[in-house]
Amino acid sequence: VGTMGISDKVPLPTDSEDDSKDEIPVAEKSLLQKIIRKGLVETTKPLDIQRKNPNSPLYSVKTFEALHLKPELLKGVYDMGFNTPSKIQETALPTLLADPPQNMIAQSQSGTGKTAAFVLAMLSRVDVTKNYPQVLCLSPTYELAIQTGEVAAKMSKHCPEIKIKYAVRGEDLQRGTKLSDHIIIGTPGKVLDWAIKFKFFDLKKISVFVLDEADVMIATQGHQDQCIRIHKLLPQNCQMMFFSATYETEVMEFAEIIVSNPIIIKLLKEEESLDNIKQYYVKCKDGDIDDKYQAITNIYGVITIGQAIIFCHTRKTANWLANKMQKDGHTVAILSGDLTVNDRIVVLDRFREGLEKVLITTNVLARGIDVEQVTIVVNFDLPMDQNRKADCETYLHRIGRTGRFGKSGIAINLIDSPHSMQLCREIERHFKKKIHFLNTEDPDEIE
Ligand code: ADP
């Protein structure tokens, strides 16, 4: 995996090898987040519902049966392992499926069930007696469109008559083609080409329009304008659905353009906390990376009871550590800044499936991606900012977990210098939570 220089001694990192400052584009973050997600994010926050038109009725359901879906569709939902609707689905689904159709703007963090909700609405609105595109879903990137399409394919497993087409790069049709698929999922540029330049389908016949990942969409140059151009050509009575993980003014202004008279539902993001996390530090010999390696080996048995992530400050350290562990016969995965998007997907996919129990990475992963299923986090290097002060925010994001329902975890910090001890103390003071000394010669000490 990746390109790793094989050497046993790790030279001191230089700034150029430090990818802690590398930024993953928002679209890719969103994608990686989806790949690593195992299930719904727990939410304890109340749902905030706003209606412009107070006369429009508002329903909520506690079961999927209550939605009166086609039996084949309901079966598809259950086959995916969904037993009950998530918090936003309870309200979003009856609204999205209502007759007459209702417009909706929904905002909630990644993992709360938005995609599943609109895919279900898209599928149940299809009229298979009509052989032309009726449902259009816009996604910001190729990969995100494919992700949505895969959910749709799974959910419609028992509805083989529903046809889905991707309007994304690489999909090219002969001139004069008239699409007979019911659902189009694509990126704005390609959809514009297909609808306007090539007239492969008629936007006037679209009755359901979904704009997904609106916040990611506006982060991409030109996408917002393309979406608006497409939107202008849709019929008046087309049902509009607008989804976003965040809720900035910019996103809401965009939403106002696309969706008239909406029901707006919002779910505040759950805060991360260290409450159920047992934190430790391990003293290693000053500047001795081999001693740190020894510490990892000592705790290996404990950390692989669950799934673990080891954070390193630089790619070089991460690659070195991964190599050494692999040579010693441990199965580890590595995710670092020098991998391609596809490689990252493969690595995270395997990790989510549990094929590797240990993932070694740099800060590339720490920002923006939540790894709720990981029970053990090892800071091979403590996070620090450019001034070499403790980066408490990154620490919390690496270690902290959301949800109160007994999700416990362990954090282990390796200390190899007076400076890293100082960082550790700073973090301890900041969160007012004790970081306990751990003797790795005696890993039974870990509770
Ligand atoms: P979002 O679009 O908000 O990121 P998703 O719809 O992708 O959320 O859902 C997040 C994860 O939860 C996915 O793995 C999905 O399969 C799963 N999921 C969605 N709805 C349900 C449900 N009602 N019950 C169980 N799992 C669900």
Short mmCIF file of C-alpha atoms and ligand atoms in Angstrom, two decimals:
data_model
loop_
_atom_site.label_atom_id
_atom_site.label_comp_id
_atom_site.label_asym_id
_atom_site.label_seq_id
_atom_site.Cartn_x
_atom_site.Cartn_y
_atom_site.Cartn_z
CA VAL A 1 0.00 0.00 0.00
CA GLY A 2 1.37 3.37 -0.96
CA THR A 3 4.97 4.08 -1.70
CA MET A 4 7.14 3.46 1.26
CA GLY A 5 10.87 3.84 1.51
CA ILE A 6 12.19 0.88 3.43
CA SER A 7 14.64 1.92 6.07
CA ASP A 8 15.04 1.06 9.67
CA LYS A 9 16.29 4.34 11.00
CA VAL A 10 13.98 7.23 10.64
CA PRO A 11 15.70 10.50 9.81
CA LEU A 12 14.46 13.64 11.47
CA PRO A 13 11.47 14.97 9.58
CA THR A 14 11.77 18.09 7.54
CA ASP A 15 8.93 20.51 7.02
CA SER A 16 8.19 19.28 3.53
CA GLU A 17 7.53 15.80 4.87
CA ASP A 18 5.09 17.11 7.40
CA ASP A 19 1.69 16.58 5.84
CA SER A 20 -0.15 17.62 8.97
CA LYS A 21 -0.93 20.81 7.12
CA ASP A 22 -2.16 19.07 3.95
CA GLU A 23 -5.77 19.79 3.33
CA ILE A 24 -8.06 17.23 1.76
CA PRO A 25 -10.63 18.89 -0.49
CA VAL A 26 -14.09 19.07 1.13
CA ALA A 27 -15.60 16.77 -1.48
CA GLU A 28 -13.06 14.10 -0.71
CA LYS A 29 -13.51 14.48 3.03
CA SER A 30 -17.19 13.96 2.58
CA LEU A 31 -16.52 10.89 0.47
CA LEU A 32 -14.01 9.34 2.89
CA GLN A 33 -16.45 9.99 5.70
CA LYS A 34 -19.06 7.96 3.83
CA ILE A 35 -16.64 5.16 3.09
CA ILE A 36 -15.59 4.71 6.69
CA ARG A 37 -19.09 5.05 8.09
CA LYS A 38 -20.48 1.88 9.57
CA GLY A 39 -23.96 3.04 10.48
CA LEU A 40 -26.03 5.88 11.75
CA VAL A 41 -24.57 8.59 13.94
CA GLU A 42 -26.37 8.69 17.26
CA THR A 43 -28.10 11.94 17.91
CA THR A 44 -29.49 13.30 21.13
CA LYS A 45 -30.16 16.80 19.86
CA PRO A 46 -33.77 17.74 19.11
CA LEU A 47 -34.86 18.24 15.53
CA ASP A 48 -35.61 21.82 14.61
CA ILE A 49 -38.47 22.16 12.13
CA GLN A 50 -39.45 25.36 10.36
CA ARG A 51 -42.27 25.91 7.92
CA LYS A 52 -42.80 28.94 5.79
CA ASN A 53 -46.39 27.89 5.27
CA PRO A 54 -47.94 27.04 8.64
CA ASN A 55 -50.88 25.38 6.90
CA SER A 56 -48.81 22.62 5.38
CA PRO A 57 -49.31 19.53 7.49
CA LEU A 58 -46.39 17.90 9.17
CA TYR A 59 -46.15 14.22 9.84
CA SER A 60 -43.67 12.02 11.54
CA VAL A 61 -43.33 8.24 11.49
CA LYS A 62 -41.73 5.76 13.85
CA THR A 63 -41.70 2.83 11.41
CA PHE A 64 -40.99 2.27 7.72
CA GLU A 65 -44.34 0.45 7.38
CA ALA A 66 -46.15 3.65 8.26
CA LEU A 67 -44.85 5.14 5.01
CA HIS A 68 -46.95 2.72 2.92
CA LEU A 69 -44.13 2.06 0.52
CA LYS A 70 -44.32 -0.43 -2.31
CA PRO A 71 -43.65 -3.84 -0.72
CA GLU A 72 -40.55 -4.38 -2.91
CA LEU A 73 -39.11 -1.10 -1.75
CA LEU A 74 -39.84 -1.81 1.90
CA LYS A 75 -38.10 -5.14 1.47
CA GLY A 76 -35.08 -3.36 0.02
CA VAL A 77 -34.96 -1.04 3.03
CA TYR A 78 -35.10 -3.96 5.47
CA ASP A 79 -32.51 -5.88 3.47
CA MET A 80 -30.13 -3.00 4.08
CA GLY A 81 -30.51 -3.62 7.78
CA PHE A 82 -32.60 -0.55 8.48
CA ASN A 83 -35.12 -1.36 11.19
CA THR A 84 -36.49 2.01 12.14
CA PRO A 85 -36.16 5.47 10.63
CA SER A 86 -33.36 7.69 11.92
CA LYS A 87 -34.24 10.92 13.65
CA ILE A 88 -34.25 13.04 10.52
CA GLN A 89 -35.94 10.27 8.51
CA GLU A 90 -38.86 10.22 10.96
CA THR A 91 -39.83 13.68 9.77
CA ALA A 92 -38.14 13.92 6.38
CA LEU A 93 -39.63 10.76 4.88
CA PRO A 94 -43.36 11.44 5.34
CA THR A 95 -42.77 14.97 4.07
CA LEU A 96 -40.77 13.85 1.05
CA LEU A 97 -43.38 11.20 0.21
CA ALA A 98 -46.41 13.40 0.84
CA ASP A 99 -49.01 14.16 -1.79
CA PRO A 100 -49.09 16.82 -3.00
CA PRO A 101 -45.27 16.88 -2.94
CA GLN A 102 -43.55 19.11 -0.41
CA ASN A 103 -40.27 20.91 -0.86
CA MET A 104 -37.61 20.35 1.73
CA ILE A 105 -34.33 21.74 2.96
CA ALA A 106 -32.58 19.41 5.38
CA GLN A 107 -29.36 19.99 7.24
CA SER A 108 -27.68 17.51 9.51
CA GLN A 109 -24.19 16.18 9.96
CA SER A 110 -22.87 13.34 7.87
CA GLY A 111 -24.13 9.94 8.93
CA THR A 112 -27.59 10.92 10.10
CA GLY A 113 -29.51 9.29 7.26
CA LYS A 114 -30.04 12.01 4.67
CA THR A 115 -28.92 9.99 1.66
CA ALA A 116 -31.03 6.99 2.60
CA ALA A 117 -34.01 9.34 3.03
CA PHE A 118 -33.84 11.04 -0.35
CA VAL A 119 -32.92 7.87 -2.20
CA LEU A 120 -36.02 6.23 -0.79
CA ALA A 121 -38.09 9.24 -1.84
CA MET A 122 -36.54 9.20 -5.33
CA LEU A 123 -37.27 5.51 -5.80
CA SER A 124 -40.82 5.65 -4.54
CA ARG A 125 -41.68 8.60 -6.81
CA VAL A 126 -40.66 6.78 -9.99
CA ASP A 127 -43.47 5.88 -12.35
CA VAL A 128 -42.12 2.84 -14.19
CA THR A 129 -44.86 3.03 -16.82
CA LYS A 130 -43.11 6.11 -18.16
CA ASN A 131 -39.82 5.49 -19.87
CA TYR A 132 -38.03 8.78 -19.48
CA PRO A 133 -36.00 10.49 -16.74
CA GLN A 134 -38.27 11.78 -13.97
CA VAL A 135 -35.91 12.09 -11.06
CA LEU A 136 -32.68 14.10 -11.13
CA CYS A 137 -30.09 14.06 -8.37
CA LEU A 138 -27.05 16.35 -8.45
CA SER A 139 -23.89 15.44 -6.55
CA PRO A 140 -20.69 17.50 -6.38
CA THR A 141 -18.27 14.87 -7.65
CA TYR A 142 -18.03 11.67 -9.64
CA GLU A 143 -17.29 9.60 -6.54
CA LEU A 144 -20.14 11.07 -4.49
CA ALA A 145 -22.58 10.45 -7.34
CA ILE A 146 -21.47 6.81 -7.48
CA GLN A 147 -21.93 6.47 -3.71
CA THR A 148 -25.51 7.71 -3.97
CA GLY A 149 -26.16 5.47 -6.96
CA GLU A 150 -24.92 2.47 -5.03
CA VAL A 151 -27.36 3.19 -2.22
CA ALA A 152 -30.14 3.50 -4.80
CA ALA A 153 -29.12 0.22 -6.45
CA LYS A 154 -29.17 -1.60 -3.12
CA MET A 155 -32.46 -0.15 -2.01
CA SER A 156 -34.13 -0.94 -5.33
CA LYS A 157 -32.79 -4.50 -5.38
CA HIS A 158 -36.33 -5.87 -5.52
CA CYS A 159 -37.51 -3.28 -8.05
CA PRO A 160 -35.52 -4.32 -11.13
CA GLU A 161 -37.78 -2.27 -13.39
CA ILE A 162 -36.42 0.99 -12.00
CA LYS A 163 -33.52 2.15 -14.19
CA ILE A 164 -30.78 4.44 -12.95
CA LYS A 165 -28.25 6.29 -15.10
CA TYR A 166 -25.07 8.09 -14.04
CA ALA A 167 -24.35 11.41 -15.69
CA VAL A 168 -20.70 11.60 -14.74
CA ARG A 169 -17.30 11.77 -16.41
CA GLY A 170 -16.58 8.73 -18.50
CA GLU A 171 -20.24 8.15 -19.30
CA ASP A 172 -20.64 9.11 -22.90
CA LEU A 173 -23.67 8.57 -25.08
CA GLN A 174 -24.11 8.62 -28.82
CA ARG A 175 -25.59 11.74 -30.30
CA GLY A 176 -29.32 11.50 -30.72
CA THR A 177 -29.74 9.14 -27.75
CA LYS A 178 -32.98 9.58 -25.82
CA LEU A 179 -32.64 8.28 -22.29
CA SER A 180 -35.29 5.87 -21.07
CA ASP A 181 -33.90 5.56 -17.53
CA HIS A 182 -36.09 6.82 -14.70
CA ILE A 183 -33.44 8.29 -12.45
CA ILE A 184 -30.38 10.35 -13.34
CA ILE A 185 -27.65 10.85 -10.77
CA GLY A 186 -24.86 13.10 -11.89
CA THR A 187 -22.56 16.05 -11.57
CA PRO A 188 -23.81 19.51 -12.61
CA GLY A 189 -21.58 19.99 -15.67
CA LYS A 190 -22.38 16.64 -17.21
CA VAL A 191 -26.08 16.99 -16.49
CA LEU A 192 -26.12 20.38 -18.22
CA ASP A 193 -24.41 18.87 -21.26
CA TRP A 194 -26.80 15.96 -21.41
CA ALA A 195 -29.90 18.08 -20.97
CA ILE A 196 -29.05 21.20 -22.95
CA LYS A 197 -26.21 20.53 -25.36
CA PHE A 198 -27.15 16.97 -26.36
CA LYS A 199 -30.81 16.88 -25.33
CA PHE A 200 -30.52 13.30 -24.11
CA PHE A 201 -33.42 14.01 -21.79
CA ASP A 202 -35.93 16.73 -21.05
CA LEU A 203 -35.56 18.74 -17.84
CA LYS A 204 -39.22 19.77 -18.21
CA LYS A 205 -40.22 16.19 -17.46
CA ILE A 206 -38.36 16.01 -14.17
CA SER A 207 -40.74 15.80 -11.21
CA VAL A 208 -38.23 15.26 -8.42
CA PHE A 209 -35.02 17.27 -8.10
CA VAL A 210 -32.45 16.49 -5.43
CA LEU A 211 -29.46 18.67 -4.66
CA ASP A 212 -27.13 16.73 -2.40
CA GLU A 213 -24.11 17.94 -0.44
CA ALA A 214 -24.98 21.56 -1.11
CA ASP A 215 -22.18 22.79 1.12
CA VAL A 216 -19.64 20.78 -0.85
CA MET A 217 -21.28 21.91 -4.07
CA ILE A 218 -20.72 25.59 -3.38
CA ALA A 219 -17.13 24.91 -2.38
CA THR A 220 -16.46 23.86 -5.96
CA GLN A 221 -15.95 26.68 -8.42
CA GLY A 222 -18.75 27.00 -10.93
CA HIS A 223 -20.98 24.27 -9.52
CA GLN A 224 -23.45 26.59 -7.88
CA ASP A 225 -24.11 28.47 -11.12
CA GLN A 226 -24.53 25.22 -13.02
CA CYS A 227 -27.04 23.99 -10.45
CA ILE A 228 -28.99 27.21 -10.73
CA ARG A 229 -29.00 26.96 -14.53
CA ILE A 230 -30.39 23.45 -14.33
CA HIS A 231 -32.91 24.46 -11.72
CA LYS A 232 -34.26 27.27 -13.92
CA LEU A 233 -35.24 24.76 -16.58
CA LEU A 234 -37.22 22.52 -14.25
CA PRO A 235 -41.01 22.66 -14.27
CA GLN A 236 -42.80 24.79 -11.68
CA ASN A 237 -44.35 21.84 -9.90
CA CYS A 238 -41.14 19.85 -9.59
CA GLN A 239 -40.49 18.69 -6.04
CA MET A 240 -37.25 20.18 -4.69
CA MET A 241 -35.07 18.52 -2.07
CA PHE A 242 -31.97 20.22 -0.78
CA PHE A 243 -29.42 18.60 1.55
CA SER A 244 -26.41 19.89 3.37
CA ALA A 245 -24.22 18.77 6.25
CA THR A 246 -23.58 22.34 7.35
CA TYR A 247 -25.63 25.45 7.64
CA GLU A 248 -23.73 28.57 6.75
CA THR A 249 -25.44 31.68 5.41
CA GLU A 250 -24.01 30.94 1.98
CA VAL A 251 -25.62 27.51 1.92
CA MET A 252 -28.95 28.89 3.06
CA GLU A 253 -28.92 31.62 0.43
CA PHE A 254 -28.30 28.93 -2.16
CA ALA A 255 -31.15 26.90 -0.69
CA GLU A 256 -33.52 29.85 -0.94
CA ILE A 257 -32.84 30.10 -4.67
CA ILE A 258 -33.46 26.42 -5.31
CA VAL A 259 -36.32 25.64 -2.98
CA SER A 260 -39.50 27.62 -2.66
CA ASN A 261 -41.90 27.28 0.22
CA PRO A 262 -39.90 24.56 1.96
CA ILE A 263 -40.14 22.68 5.17
CA ILE A 264 -36.77 23.17 6.76
CA ILE A 265 -35.37 20.58 9.13
CA LYS A 266 -32.16 21.00 11.04
CA LEU A 267 -30.32 18.79 13.42
CA LEU A 268 -27.50 20.29 15.44
CA LYS A 269 -24.19 18.50 15.41
CA GLU A 270 -23.42 16.35 18.36
CA GLU A 271 -20.44 17.61 20.35
CA GLU A 272 -17.33 15.55 20.79
CA SER A 273 -16.27 14.80 24.32
CA LEU A 274 -13.60 12.93 26.25
CA ASP A 275 -16.08 11.80 28.89
CA ASN A 276 -15.95 8.08 28.26
CA ILE A 277 -12.34 7.98 27.15
CA LYS A 278 -9.62 6.64 29.38
CA GLN A 279 -6.45 8.60 28.59
CA TYR A 280 -2.90 7.40 29.19
CA TYR A 281 0.64 8.48 28.51
CA VAL A 282 3.65 6.26 28.02
CA LYS A 283 7.17 7.42 28.82
CA CYS A 284 9.66 6.51 26.11
CA LYS A 285 13.40 7.27 26.03
CA ASP A 286 14.17 10.80 24.86
CA GLY A 287 14.31 11.03 21.09
CA ASP A 288 14.39 7.26 20.75
CA ILE A 289 11.98 6.17 18.07
CA ASP A 290 12.89 2.53 18.53
CA ASP A 291 11.76 2.78 22.11
CA LYS A 292 8.45 4.20 20.88
CA TYR A 293 8.21 1.28 18.52
CA GLN A 294 8.82 -1.04 21.46
CA ALA A 295 5.97 0.64 23.33
CA ILE A 296 3.63 0.03 20.37
CA THR A 297 4.70 -3.61 20.26
CA ASN A 298 4.04 -3.97 23.97
CA ILE A 299 0.51 -2.67 23.67
CA TYR A 300 -0.23 -4.31 20.30
CA GLY A 301 -2.21 -7.14 21.87
CA VAL A 302 -4.38 -4.68 23.74
CA ILE A 303 -4.95 -2.24 20.89
CA THR A 304 -6.03 -4.96 18.48
CA ILE A 305 -8.87 -6.13 20.70
CA GLY A 306 -10.85 -3.44 18.95
CA GLN A 307 -9.84 -1.25 16.05
CA ALA A 308 -7.09 1.27 16.49
CA ILE A 309 -5.71 4.31 14.76
CA ILE A 310 -2.14 5.45 15.27
CA PHE A 311 -1.45 9.09 14.49
CA CYS A 312 2.00 10.24 13.43
CA HIS A 313 3.18 13.77 12.81
CA THR A 314 4.80 13.15 9.44
CA ARG A 315 4.35 10.84 6.48
CA LYS A 316 7.87 9.66 6.95
CA THR A 317 7.21 8.44 10.49
CA ALA A 318 3.90 6.91 9.43
CA ASN A 319 5.52 5.04 6.54
CA TRP A 320 8.42 3.92 8.69
CA LEU A 321 6.11 2.64 11.42
CA ALA A 322 3.83 0.83 8.98
CA ASN A 323 6.80 -0.83 7.30
CA LYS A 324 8.35 -1.96 10.52
CA MET A 325 5.10 -3.35 11.87
CA GLN A 326 4.40 -5.16 8.62
CA LYS A 327 7.88 -6.66 8.65
CA ASP A 328 7.25 -7.87 12.17
CA GLY A 329 4.19 -9.67 10.89
CA HIS A 330 1.46 -7.28 12.01
CA THR A 331 -1.40 -6.48 9.67
CA VAL A 332 -1.62 -2.73 9.45
CA ALA A 333 -2.99 -0.26 6.95
CA ILE A 334 -1.56 3.12 6.16
CA LEU A 335 -3.36 6.23 5.01
CA SER A 336 -1.22 9.20 4.18
CA GLY A 337 -1.18 12.31 2.08
CA ASP A 338 0.65 10.72 -0.82
CA LEU A 339 -2.11 8.27 -1.74
CA THR A 340 -4.53 8.86 -4.59
CA VAL A 341 -8.26 9.20 -3.94
CA ASN A 342 -8.80 5.64 -5.06
CA ASP A 343 -6.08 4.27 -2.82
CA ARG A 344 -7.60 6.12 0.11
CA ILE A 345 -10.99 4.62 -0.64
CA VAL A 346 -9.51 1.12 -0.79
CA VAL A 347 -7.62 1.59 2.49
CA LEU A 348 -10.64 2.96 4.36
CA ASP A 349 -12.99 0.37 2.88
CA ARG A 350 -10.79 -2.46 4.12
CA PHE A 351 -10.40 -0.83 7.51
CA ARG A 352 -14.16 -0.35 7.87
CA GLU A 353 -14.65 -4.01 7.06
CA GLY A 354 -12.16 -4.91 9.76
CA LEU A 355 -9.65 -6.51 7.39
CA GLU A 356 -7.04 -4.43 9.15
CA LYS A 357 -7.34 -3.67 12.82
CA VAL A 358 -4.72 -0.96 12.92
CA LEU A 359 -4.64 2.10 10.73
CA ILE A 360 -1.58 4.33 10.72
CA THR A 361 -2.09 7.86 9.53
CA THR A 362 -1.15 11.50 9.76
CA ASN A 363 -3.40 14.47 10.40
CA VAL A 364 -4.81 14.09 6.92
CA LEU A 365 -7.43 11.85 8.45
CA ALA A 366 -7.91 13.62 11.74
CA ARG A 367 -9.59 16.67 10.38
CA GLY A 368 -13.13 16.41 9.20
CA ILE A 369 -13.51 12.68 9.35
CA ASP A 370 -15.08 10.95 12.34
CA VAL A 371 -14.10 7.41 13.11
CA GLU A 372 -16.67 6.44 15.66
CA GLN A 373 -16.01 2.72 15.51
CA VAL A 374 -12.41 3.09 16.54
CA THR A 375 -12.03 2.30 20.22
CA ILE A 376 -8.33 2.92 20.62
CA VAL A 377 -6.35 5.91 19.46
CA VAL A 378 -2.59 6.06 19.81
CA ASN A 379 -0.82 9.37 19.42
CA PHE A 380 2.61 8.26 18.25
CA ASP A 381 3.20 12.00 18.18
CA LEU A 382 1.04 14.49 20.06
CA PRO A 383 -0.76 17.02 17.89
CA MET A 384 0.77 20.48 17.93
CA ASP A 385 0.26 23.72 16.05
CA GLN A 386 2.83 25.71 14.09
CA ASN A 387 4.11 27.29 17.29
CA ARG A 388 4.74 23.84 18.73
CA LYS A 389 1.96 24.35 21.26
CA ALA A 390 -0.58 21.63 21.99
CA ASP A 391 -3.29 21.47 19.32
CA CYS A 392 -6.18 20.68 21.65
CA GLU A 393 -8.82 20.89 18.95
CA THR A 394 -7.12 18.23 16.86
CA TYR A 395 -6.57 16.13 19.98
CA LEU A 396 -10.29 16.23 20.76
CA HIS A 397 -11.18 15.37 17.20
CA ARG A 398 -8.80 12.40 17.18
CA ILE A 399 -9.80 11.06 20.57
CA GLY A 400 -13.24 12.45 21.41
CA ARG A 401 -16.44 10.61 20.64
CA THR A 402 -19.99 11.80 20.28
CA GLY A 403 -23.05 10.17 21.76
CA ARG A 404 -23.63 9.41 25.37
CA PHE A 405 -24.59 5.80 25.14
CA GLY A 406 -21.62 4.17 26.76
CA LYS A 407 -19.27 4.51 23.85
CA SER A 408 -15.98 4.15 25.65
CA GLY A 409 -12.50 4.30 24.31
CA ILE A 410 -8.85 4.41 25.14
CA ALA A 411 -6.27 7.00 24.17
CA ILE A 412 -2.56 6.37 24.52
CA ASN A 413 -0.04 9.16 24.10
CA LEU A 414 3.63 8.37 23.53
CA ILE A 415 6.00 10.79 25.22
CA ASP A 416 9.60 10.97 23.98
CA SER A 417 10.87 14.37 25.06
CA PRO A 418 10.37 17.05 27.68
CA HIS A 419 8.51 18.99 25.00
CA SER A 420 6.02 16.22 24.32
CA MET A 421 5.51 15.85 28.08
CA GLN A 422 4.72 19.53 28.14
CA LEU A 423 2.18 19.11 25.33
CA CYS A 424 0.59 16.31 27.27
CA ARG A 425 0.28 18.47 30.39
CA GLU A 426 -1.16 21.30 28.33
CA ILE A 427 -3.84 19.00 26.96
CA GLU A 428 -4.57 17.70 30.43
CA ARG A 429 -5.04 21.22 31.76
CA HIS A 430 -7.11 22.31 28.79
CA PHE A 431 -9.69 19.54 29.10
CA LYS A 432 -9.39 19.21 32.87
CA LYS A 433 -9.17 15.45 32.44
CA LYS A 434 -6.39 13.37 33.89
CA ILE A 435 -4.04 11.56 31.53
CA HIS A 436 -2.78 8.57 33.49
CA PHE A 437 0.72 7.12 33.47
CA LEU A 438 0.88 3.73 31.78
CA ASN A 439 3.66 1.24 32.13
CA THR A 440 3.69 -0.68 28.86
CA GLU A 441 5.90 -3.38 30.30
CA ASP A 442 2.73 -4.29 32.12
CA PRO A 443 -0.07 -3.68 29.62
CA ASP A 444 -2.59 -5.41 31.88
CA GLU A 445 -2.75 -2.05 33.57
CA ILE A 446 -4.95 -0.85 30.74
CA GLU A 447 -8.52 -1.03 31.86
P1 ADP B 1 -25.96 10.98 5.47
O1 ADP B 1 -26.44 11.07 4.07
O2 ADP B 1 -26.65 11.93 6.40
O3 ADP B 1 -24.47 11.04 5.61
P2 ADP B 1 -26.61 8.17 5.24
O4 ADP B 1 -27.96 8.10 4.67
O5 ADP B 1 -25.47 7.91 4.33
O6 ADP B 1 -26.38 9.53 6.04
O7 ADP B 1 -26.59 7.16 6.46
C1 ADP B 1 -25.43 6.94 7.25
C2 ADP B 1 -25.24 5.47 7.50
O8 ADP B 1 -26.34 4.95 8.24
C3 ADP B 1 -25.16 4.62 6.24
O9 ADP B 1 -24.23 3.58 6.49
C4 ADP B 1 -26.56 4.08 6.07
O10 ADP B 1 -26.55 2.84 5.41
C5 ADP B 1 -27.03 3.94 7.51
N1 ADP B 1 -28.47 4.20 7.69
C6 ADP B 1 -29.23 5.16 7.11
N2 ADP B 1 -30.49 5.11 7.55
C7 ADP B 1 -30.56 4.10 8.44
C8 ADP B 1 -31.61 3.54 9.26
N3 ADP B 1 -32.83 4.02 9.25
N4 ADP B 1 -31.28 2.49 10.05
C9 ADP B 1 -30.02 2.00 10.07
N5 ADP B 1 -29.00 2.48 9.34
C10 ADP B 1 -29.26 3.52 8.52
#
